[in-house]
Coordinates of C-alpha atoms (C1' of nucleotides) in Angstrom, one line a residue:
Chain A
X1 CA 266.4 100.6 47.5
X2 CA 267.5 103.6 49.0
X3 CA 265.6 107.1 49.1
X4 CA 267.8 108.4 45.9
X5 CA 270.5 106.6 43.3
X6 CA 273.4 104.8 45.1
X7 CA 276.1 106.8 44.5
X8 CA 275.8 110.6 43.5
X9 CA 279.6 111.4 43.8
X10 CA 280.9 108.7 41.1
X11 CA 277.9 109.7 38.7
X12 CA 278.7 113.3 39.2
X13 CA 282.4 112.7 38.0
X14 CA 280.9 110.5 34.7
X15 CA 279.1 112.7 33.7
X16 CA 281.9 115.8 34.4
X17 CA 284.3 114.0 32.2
X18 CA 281.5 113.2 29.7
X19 CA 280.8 116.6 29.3
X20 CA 284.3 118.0 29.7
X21 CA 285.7 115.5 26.6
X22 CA 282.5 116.7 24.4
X23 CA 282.4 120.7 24.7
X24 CA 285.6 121.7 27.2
X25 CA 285.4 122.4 30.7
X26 CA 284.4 126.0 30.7
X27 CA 281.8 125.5 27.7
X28 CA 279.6 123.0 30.4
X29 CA 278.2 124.5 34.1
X30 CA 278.3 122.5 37.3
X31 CA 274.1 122.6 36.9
X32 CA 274.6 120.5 34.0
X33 CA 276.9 118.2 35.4
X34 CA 274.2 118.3 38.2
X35 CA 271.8 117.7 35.7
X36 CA 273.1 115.0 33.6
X37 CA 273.5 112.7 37.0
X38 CA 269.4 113.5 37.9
X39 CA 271.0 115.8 40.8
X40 CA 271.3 119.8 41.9
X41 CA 273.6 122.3 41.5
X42 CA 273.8 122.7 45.1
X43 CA 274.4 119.1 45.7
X44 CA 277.4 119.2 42.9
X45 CA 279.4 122.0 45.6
X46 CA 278.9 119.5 48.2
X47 CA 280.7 116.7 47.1
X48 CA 283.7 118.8 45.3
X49 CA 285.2 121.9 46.7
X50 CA 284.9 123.5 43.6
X51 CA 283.8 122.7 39.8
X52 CA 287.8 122.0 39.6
X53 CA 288.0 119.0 42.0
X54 CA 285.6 116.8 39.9
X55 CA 288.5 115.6 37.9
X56 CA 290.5 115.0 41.0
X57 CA 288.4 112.9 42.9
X58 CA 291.2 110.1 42.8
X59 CA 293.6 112.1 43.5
X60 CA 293.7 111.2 47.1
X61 CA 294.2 107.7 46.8
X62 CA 296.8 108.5 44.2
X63 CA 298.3 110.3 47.5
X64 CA 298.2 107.2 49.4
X65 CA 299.6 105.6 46.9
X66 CA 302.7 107.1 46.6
X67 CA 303.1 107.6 50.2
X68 CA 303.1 104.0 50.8
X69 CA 305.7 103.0 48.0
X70 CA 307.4 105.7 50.0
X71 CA 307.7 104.3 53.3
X72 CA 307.9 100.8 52.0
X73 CA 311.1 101.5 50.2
X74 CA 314.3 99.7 51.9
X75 CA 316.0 102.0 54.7
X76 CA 319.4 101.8 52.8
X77 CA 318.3 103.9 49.5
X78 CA 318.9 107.1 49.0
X79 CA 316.8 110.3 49.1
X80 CA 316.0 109.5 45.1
X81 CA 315.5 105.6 45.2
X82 CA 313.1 106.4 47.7
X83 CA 311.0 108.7 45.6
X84 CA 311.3 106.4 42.9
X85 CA 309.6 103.6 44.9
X86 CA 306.5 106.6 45.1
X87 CA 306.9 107.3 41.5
X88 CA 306.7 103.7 40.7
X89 CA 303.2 102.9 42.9
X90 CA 301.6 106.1 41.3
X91 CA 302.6 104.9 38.0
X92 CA 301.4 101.1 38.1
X93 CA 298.2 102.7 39.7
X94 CA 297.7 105.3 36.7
X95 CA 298.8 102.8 34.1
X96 CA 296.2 100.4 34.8
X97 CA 293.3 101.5 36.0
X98 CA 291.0 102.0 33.0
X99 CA 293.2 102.9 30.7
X100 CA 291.1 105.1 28.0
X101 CA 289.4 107.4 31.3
X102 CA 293.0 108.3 32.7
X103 CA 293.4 109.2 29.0
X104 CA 290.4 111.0 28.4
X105 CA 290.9 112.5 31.7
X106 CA 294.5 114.2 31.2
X107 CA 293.2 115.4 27.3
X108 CA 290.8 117.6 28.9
X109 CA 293.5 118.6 31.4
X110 CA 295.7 119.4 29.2
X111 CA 293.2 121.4 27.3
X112 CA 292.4 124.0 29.9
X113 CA 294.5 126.2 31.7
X114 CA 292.5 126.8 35.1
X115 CA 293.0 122.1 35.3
X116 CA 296.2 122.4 34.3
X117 CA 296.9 124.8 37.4
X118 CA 294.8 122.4 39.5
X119 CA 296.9 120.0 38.3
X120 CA 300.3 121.5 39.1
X121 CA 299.2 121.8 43.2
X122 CA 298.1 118.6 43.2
X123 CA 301.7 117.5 42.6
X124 CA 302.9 120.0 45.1
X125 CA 300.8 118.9 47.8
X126 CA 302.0 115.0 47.1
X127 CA 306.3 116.6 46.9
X128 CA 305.2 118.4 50.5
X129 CA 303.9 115.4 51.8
X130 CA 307.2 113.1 50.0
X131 CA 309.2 115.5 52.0
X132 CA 307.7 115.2 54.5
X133 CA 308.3 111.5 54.7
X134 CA 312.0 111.8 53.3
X135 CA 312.5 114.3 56.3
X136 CA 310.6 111.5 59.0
X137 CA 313.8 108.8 57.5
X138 CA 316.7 111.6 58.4
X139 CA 316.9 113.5 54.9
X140 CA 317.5 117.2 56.3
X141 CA 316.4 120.2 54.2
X142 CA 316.5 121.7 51.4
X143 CA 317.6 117.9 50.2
X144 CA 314.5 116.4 51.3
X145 CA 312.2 118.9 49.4
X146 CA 314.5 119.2 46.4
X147 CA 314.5 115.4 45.5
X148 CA 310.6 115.6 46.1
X149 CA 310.1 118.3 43.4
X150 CA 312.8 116.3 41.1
X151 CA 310.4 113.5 41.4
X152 CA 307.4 115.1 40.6
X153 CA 308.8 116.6 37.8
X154 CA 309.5 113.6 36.4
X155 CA 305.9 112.0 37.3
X156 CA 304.4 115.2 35.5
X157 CA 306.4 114.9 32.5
X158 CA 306.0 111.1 31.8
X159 CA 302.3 111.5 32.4
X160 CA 302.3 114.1 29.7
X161 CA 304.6 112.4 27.0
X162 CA 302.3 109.1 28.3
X163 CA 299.4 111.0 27.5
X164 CA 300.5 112.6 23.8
X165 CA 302.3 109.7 22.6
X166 CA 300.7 108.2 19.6
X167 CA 302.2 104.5 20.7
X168 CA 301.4 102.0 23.6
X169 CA 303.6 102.6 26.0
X170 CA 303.8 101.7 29.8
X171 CA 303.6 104.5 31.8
X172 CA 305.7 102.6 34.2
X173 CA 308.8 102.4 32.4
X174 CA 308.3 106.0 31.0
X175 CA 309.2 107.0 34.6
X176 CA 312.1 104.7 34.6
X177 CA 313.4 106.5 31.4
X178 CA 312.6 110.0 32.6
X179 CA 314.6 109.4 36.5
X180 CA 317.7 108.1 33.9
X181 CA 317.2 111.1 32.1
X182 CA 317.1 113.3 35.6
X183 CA 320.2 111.6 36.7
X184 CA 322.3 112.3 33.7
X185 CA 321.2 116.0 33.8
X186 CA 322.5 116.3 37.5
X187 CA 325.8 114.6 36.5
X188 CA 326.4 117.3 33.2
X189 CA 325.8 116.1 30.3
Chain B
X1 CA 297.8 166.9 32.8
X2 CA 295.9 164.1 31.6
X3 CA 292.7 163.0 31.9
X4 CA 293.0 160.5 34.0
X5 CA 296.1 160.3 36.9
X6 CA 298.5 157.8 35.2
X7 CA 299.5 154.5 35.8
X8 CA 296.3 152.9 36.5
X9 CA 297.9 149.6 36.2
X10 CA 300.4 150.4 39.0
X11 CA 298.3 152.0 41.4
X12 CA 296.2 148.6 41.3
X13 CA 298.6 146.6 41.9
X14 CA 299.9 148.4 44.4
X15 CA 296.2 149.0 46.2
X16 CA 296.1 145.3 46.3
X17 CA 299.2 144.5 48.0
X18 CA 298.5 146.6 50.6
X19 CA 294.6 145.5 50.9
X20 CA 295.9 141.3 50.5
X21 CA 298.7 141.9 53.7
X22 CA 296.0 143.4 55.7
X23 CA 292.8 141.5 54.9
X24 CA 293.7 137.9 52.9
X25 CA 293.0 137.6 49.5
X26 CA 289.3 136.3 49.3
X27 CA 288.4 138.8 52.1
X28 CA 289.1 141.9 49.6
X29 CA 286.7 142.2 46.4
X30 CA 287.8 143.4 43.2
X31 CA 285.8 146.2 43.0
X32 CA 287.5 147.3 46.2
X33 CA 291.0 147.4 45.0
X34 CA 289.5 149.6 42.1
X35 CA 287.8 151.8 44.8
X36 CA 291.2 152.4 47.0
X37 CA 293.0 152.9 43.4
X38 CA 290.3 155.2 42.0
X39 CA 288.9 153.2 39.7
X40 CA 286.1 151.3 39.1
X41 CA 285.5 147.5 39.1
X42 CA 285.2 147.2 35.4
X43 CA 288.6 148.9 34.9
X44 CA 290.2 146.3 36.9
X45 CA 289.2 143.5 34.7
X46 CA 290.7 145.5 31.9
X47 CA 294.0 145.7 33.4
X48 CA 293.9 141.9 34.7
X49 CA 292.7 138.5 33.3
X50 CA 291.5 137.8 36.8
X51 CA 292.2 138.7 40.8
X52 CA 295.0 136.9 40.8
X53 CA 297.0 138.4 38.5
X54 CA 297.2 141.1 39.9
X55 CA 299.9 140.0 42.3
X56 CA 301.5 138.7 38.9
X57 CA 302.3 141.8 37.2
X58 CA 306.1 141.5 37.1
X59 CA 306.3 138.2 36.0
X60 CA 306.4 138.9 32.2
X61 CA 309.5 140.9 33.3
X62 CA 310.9 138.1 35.1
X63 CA 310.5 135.4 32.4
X64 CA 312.5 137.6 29.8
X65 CA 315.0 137.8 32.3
X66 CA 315.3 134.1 32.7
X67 CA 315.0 133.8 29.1
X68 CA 317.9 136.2 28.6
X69 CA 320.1 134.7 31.3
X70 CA 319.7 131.5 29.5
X71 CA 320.5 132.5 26.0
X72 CA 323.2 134.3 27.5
X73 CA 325.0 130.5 28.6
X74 CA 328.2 129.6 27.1
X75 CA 327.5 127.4 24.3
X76 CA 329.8 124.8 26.2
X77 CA 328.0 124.3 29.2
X78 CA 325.8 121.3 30.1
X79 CA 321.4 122.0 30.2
X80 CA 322.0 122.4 33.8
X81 CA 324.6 125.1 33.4
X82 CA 322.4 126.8 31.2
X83 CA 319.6 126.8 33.4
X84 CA 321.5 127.8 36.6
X85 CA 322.4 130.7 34.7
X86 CA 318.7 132.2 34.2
X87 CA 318.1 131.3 37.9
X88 CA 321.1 133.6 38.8
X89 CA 319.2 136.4 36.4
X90 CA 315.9 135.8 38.1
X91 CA 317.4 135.6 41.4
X92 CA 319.2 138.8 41.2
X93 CA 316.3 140.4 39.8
X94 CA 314.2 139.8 42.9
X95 CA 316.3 140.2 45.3
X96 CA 317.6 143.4 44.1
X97 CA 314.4 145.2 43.6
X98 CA 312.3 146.2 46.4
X99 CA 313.2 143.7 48.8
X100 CA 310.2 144.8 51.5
X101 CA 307.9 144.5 48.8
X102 CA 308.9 141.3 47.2
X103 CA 308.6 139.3 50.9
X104 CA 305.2 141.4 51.4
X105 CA 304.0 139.3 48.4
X106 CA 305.6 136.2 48.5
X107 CA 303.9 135.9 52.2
X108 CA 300.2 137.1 50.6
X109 CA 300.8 134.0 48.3
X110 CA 301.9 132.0 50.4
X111 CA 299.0 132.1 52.8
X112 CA 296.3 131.5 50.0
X113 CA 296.1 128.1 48.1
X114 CA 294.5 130.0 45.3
X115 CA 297.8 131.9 44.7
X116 CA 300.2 129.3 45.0
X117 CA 298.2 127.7 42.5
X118 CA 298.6 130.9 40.3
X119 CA 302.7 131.0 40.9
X120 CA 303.1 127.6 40.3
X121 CA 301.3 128.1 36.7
X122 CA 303.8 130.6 36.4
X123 CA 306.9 128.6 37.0
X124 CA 305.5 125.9 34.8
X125 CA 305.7 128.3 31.8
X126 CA 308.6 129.6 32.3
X127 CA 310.2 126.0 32.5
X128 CA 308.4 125.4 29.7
X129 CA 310.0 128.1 27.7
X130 CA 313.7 127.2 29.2
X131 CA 312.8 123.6 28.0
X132 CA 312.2 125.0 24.0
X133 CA 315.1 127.0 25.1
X134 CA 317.3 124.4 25.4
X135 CA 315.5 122.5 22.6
X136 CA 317.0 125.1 20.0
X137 CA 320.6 124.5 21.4
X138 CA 320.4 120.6 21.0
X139 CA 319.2 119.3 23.7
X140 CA 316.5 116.6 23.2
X141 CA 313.8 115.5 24.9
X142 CA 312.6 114.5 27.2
X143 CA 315.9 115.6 28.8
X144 CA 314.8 119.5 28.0
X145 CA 311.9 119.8 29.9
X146 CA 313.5 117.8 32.9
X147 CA 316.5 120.0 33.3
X148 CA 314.1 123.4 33.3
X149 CA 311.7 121.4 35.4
X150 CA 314.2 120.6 37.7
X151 CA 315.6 124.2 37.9
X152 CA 312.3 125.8 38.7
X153 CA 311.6 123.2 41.7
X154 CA 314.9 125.1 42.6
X155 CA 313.8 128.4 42.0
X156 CA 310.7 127.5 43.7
X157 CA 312.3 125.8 46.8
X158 CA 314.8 129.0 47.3
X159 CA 311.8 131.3 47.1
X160 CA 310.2 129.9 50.2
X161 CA 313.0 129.7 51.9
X162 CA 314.1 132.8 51.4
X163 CA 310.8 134.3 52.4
X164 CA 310.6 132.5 55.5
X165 CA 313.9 132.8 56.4
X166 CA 314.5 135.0 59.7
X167 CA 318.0 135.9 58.8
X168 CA 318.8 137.8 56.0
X169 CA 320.5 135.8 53.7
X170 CA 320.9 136.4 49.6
X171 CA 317.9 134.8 47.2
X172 CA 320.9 134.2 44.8
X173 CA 323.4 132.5 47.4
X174 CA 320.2 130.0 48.3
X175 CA 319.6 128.8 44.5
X176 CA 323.2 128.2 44.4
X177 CA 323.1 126.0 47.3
X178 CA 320.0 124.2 46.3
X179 CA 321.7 123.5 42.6
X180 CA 324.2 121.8 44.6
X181 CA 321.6 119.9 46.7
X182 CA 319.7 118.9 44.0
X183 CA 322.9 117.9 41.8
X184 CA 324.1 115.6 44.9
X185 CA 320.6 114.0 45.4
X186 CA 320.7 112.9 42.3
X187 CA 324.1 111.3 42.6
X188 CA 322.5 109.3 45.0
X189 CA 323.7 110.6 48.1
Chain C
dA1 C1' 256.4 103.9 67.7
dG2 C1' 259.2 107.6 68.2
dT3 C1' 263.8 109.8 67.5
dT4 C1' 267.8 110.9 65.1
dT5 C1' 270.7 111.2 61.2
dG6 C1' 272.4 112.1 56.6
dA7 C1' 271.9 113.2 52.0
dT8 C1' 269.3 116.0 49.2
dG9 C1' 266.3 119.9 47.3
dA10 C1' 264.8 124.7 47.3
dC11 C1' 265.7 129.4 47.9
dT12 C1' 268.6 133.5 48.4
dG13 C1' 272.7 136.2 48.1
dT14 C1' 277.5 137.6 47.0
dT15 C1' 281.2 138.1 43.9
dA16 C1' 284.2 137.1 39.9
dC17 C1' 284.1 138.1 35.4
dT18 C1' 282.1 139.6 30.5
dG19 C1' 279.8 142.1 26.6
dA20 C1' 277.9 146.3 24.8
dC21 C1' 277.7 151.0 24.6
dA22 C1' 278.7 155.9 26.1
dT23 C1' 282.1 159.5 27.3
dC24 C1' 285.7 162.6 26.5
dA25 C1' 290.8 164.5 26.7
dG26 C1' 294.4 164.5 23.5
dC27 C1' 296.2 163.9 19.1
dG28 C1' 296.8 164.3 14.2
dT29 C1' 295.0 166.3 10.0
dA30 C1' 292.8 169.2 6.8
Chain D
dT1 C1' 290.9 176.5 13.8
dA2 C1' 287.7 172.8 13.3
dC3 C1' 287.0 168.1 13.0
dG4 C1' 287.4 163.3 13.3
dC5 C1' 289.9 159.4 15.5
dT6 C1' 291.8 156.8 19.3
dG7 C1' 292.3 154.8 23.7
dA8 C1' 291.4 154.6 28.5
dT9 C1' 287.7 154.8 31.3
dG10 C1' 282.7 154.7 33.2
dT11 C1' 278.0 152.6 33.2
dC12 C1' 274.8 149.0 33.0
dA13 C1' 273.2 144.5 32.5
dG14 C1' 274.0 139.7 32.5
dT15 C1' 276.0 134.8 33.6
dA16 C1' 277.9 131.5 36.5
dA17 C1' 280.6 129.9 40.5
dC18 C1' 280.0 129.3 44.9
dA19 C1' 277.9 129.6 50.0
dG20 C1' 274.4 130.0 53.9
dT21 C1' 270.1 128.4 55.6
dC22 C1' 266.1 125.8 56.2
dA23 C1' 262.9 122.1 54.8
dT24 C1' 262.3 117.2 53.6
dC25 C1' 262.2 112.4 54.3
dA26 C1' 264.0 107.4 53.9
dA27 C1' 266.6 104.6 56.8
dA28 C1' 268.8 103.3 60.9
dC29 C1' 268.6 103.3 65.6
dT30 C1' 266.3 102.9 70.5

DNA sequence: AGTTTGATGACTGTTACTGACATCAGCGTA
DNA sequence: TACGCTGATGTCAGTAACAGTCATCAAACT
């Protein structure tokens, strides 16, 4: 057995969203989520940047994610297919993966402006990075950065109606409904 | 003559501009800003929620006007008609009005994650309004919020490019172009 | 056995922000 | 004119987010 507790980082974000979901995130300090996982404040601010980040800790694989359905997708589609295929990996990866913490997660997001702003870059940085990648497969600009953002959008509002609605439903096709929805907006109607 | 010189509020904002462009946001304090304003620490947290809106002071401005140029629409024209037309309002609005000052900004947010997290907050609620906007006038969900969404990803877009553009081209002629952009992306193109 | 490394604790300091109370010019009102 | 009220500001004290620095010590390495 090792000097401390195997691994400080995951019990840090337990006991963050623990805390969070019971009294809201500006109601709790980051000594208390120190605390509550038998660690120091000090020790919190060097696994996250900032009291923020604890609820974002996935959020780099989520990154991967998406960037892999990106440059997987099939070198005929179009700017928009291509974000799909991103949209579509984040989605089964969200949808999935314990079900009630992704939930409990984006209620406490939603609750608080200052996570909701953390939130909102977080996309950003993964529509840079899509662009990015649209750019690397010969998609000039401002196309390239334009269908990012679109697609984003429409990962950002499926997560919320995914998050508020009262039935089951796959997160999955929610994004499939929303990129119709996008489409028929561009068109006019 | 009053008591006090007048417009407080002002000469903050304004002392902060100025200190941001020379030093970087997190290298000026609060109490600074008050200092080179002639005011005191206290008084700055009266005027602002927090540091960083105090770069934001317009944008109450800004949202009526995109609010206005939306209500404004022709009752014929499709969500993203309606939408383009607040962009035009907010686009003329800033690139009308102190032009120097406006890129000043946009390049203190720009460098500072911090603030971009701010102004993307910002567009958020704006689309968020445009999206009950276009709510009232029929439009359902979650087609709304997708159409606003998708305009302020083209207000957004314009914005940097216009602020990092070396010629000197109009903010209003860019967000026309990027409609376009976005409106062809999504025809699959 | 000795050395190095990496994660942690302990201590200290700065700064963003907040609550409570005092001050006082200007205004309305008796 | 005198008097009380209001609103913007100053003053002071406090909390909590974060950061720099040094000590500690199990485990891995040589």
């Amino acid at each position: 057995m090792g000097r401390w507790e195997p691994d400080s980082r995951g019990r840090l974000q337990e006991a963050a969203l623990a805390l969070f979901a019971e009294r809201g995130f500006d109601q709790v300090t980051a000594a208390e989520i120190a605390a509550r996982a038998g660690l120091t404040e000090r020790t919190f601010f060097r696994h996250f940047a900032d009291k923020r980040e604890v609820l974002f800790g996935g959020s780099e694989l989520l990154r991967e994610r998406i960037l892999t359905g990106v440059t997987g997708a099939p070198a005929t589609d179009g700017p928009l297919e291509v974000v799909a295929a991103g949209l579509a990996a984040a989605a089964s990866m969200l949808g999935e993966f314990r079900r009630d913490l992704s939930l409990q997660r984006q209620a406490v997001i939603d609750a608080n402006p200052e996570l909701r702003e953390r939130e909102l870059a977080k996309l950003a940085d993964y529509a840079s990075e899509v662009a990015a990648a649209l750019r690397r497969r010969g998609v000039g600009e401002p196309r390239a950065t334009l269908a990012a953002e679109a697609g984003m959008a429409v990962l950002r509002t499926s997560l919320q109606r995914w998050a508020s609605s009262p039935v089951e439903r796959s997160l999955s096709a929610m994004v499939q409904e929303s990129l119709g929805e996008l489409r028929a907006v561009a068109l006019g109607s």
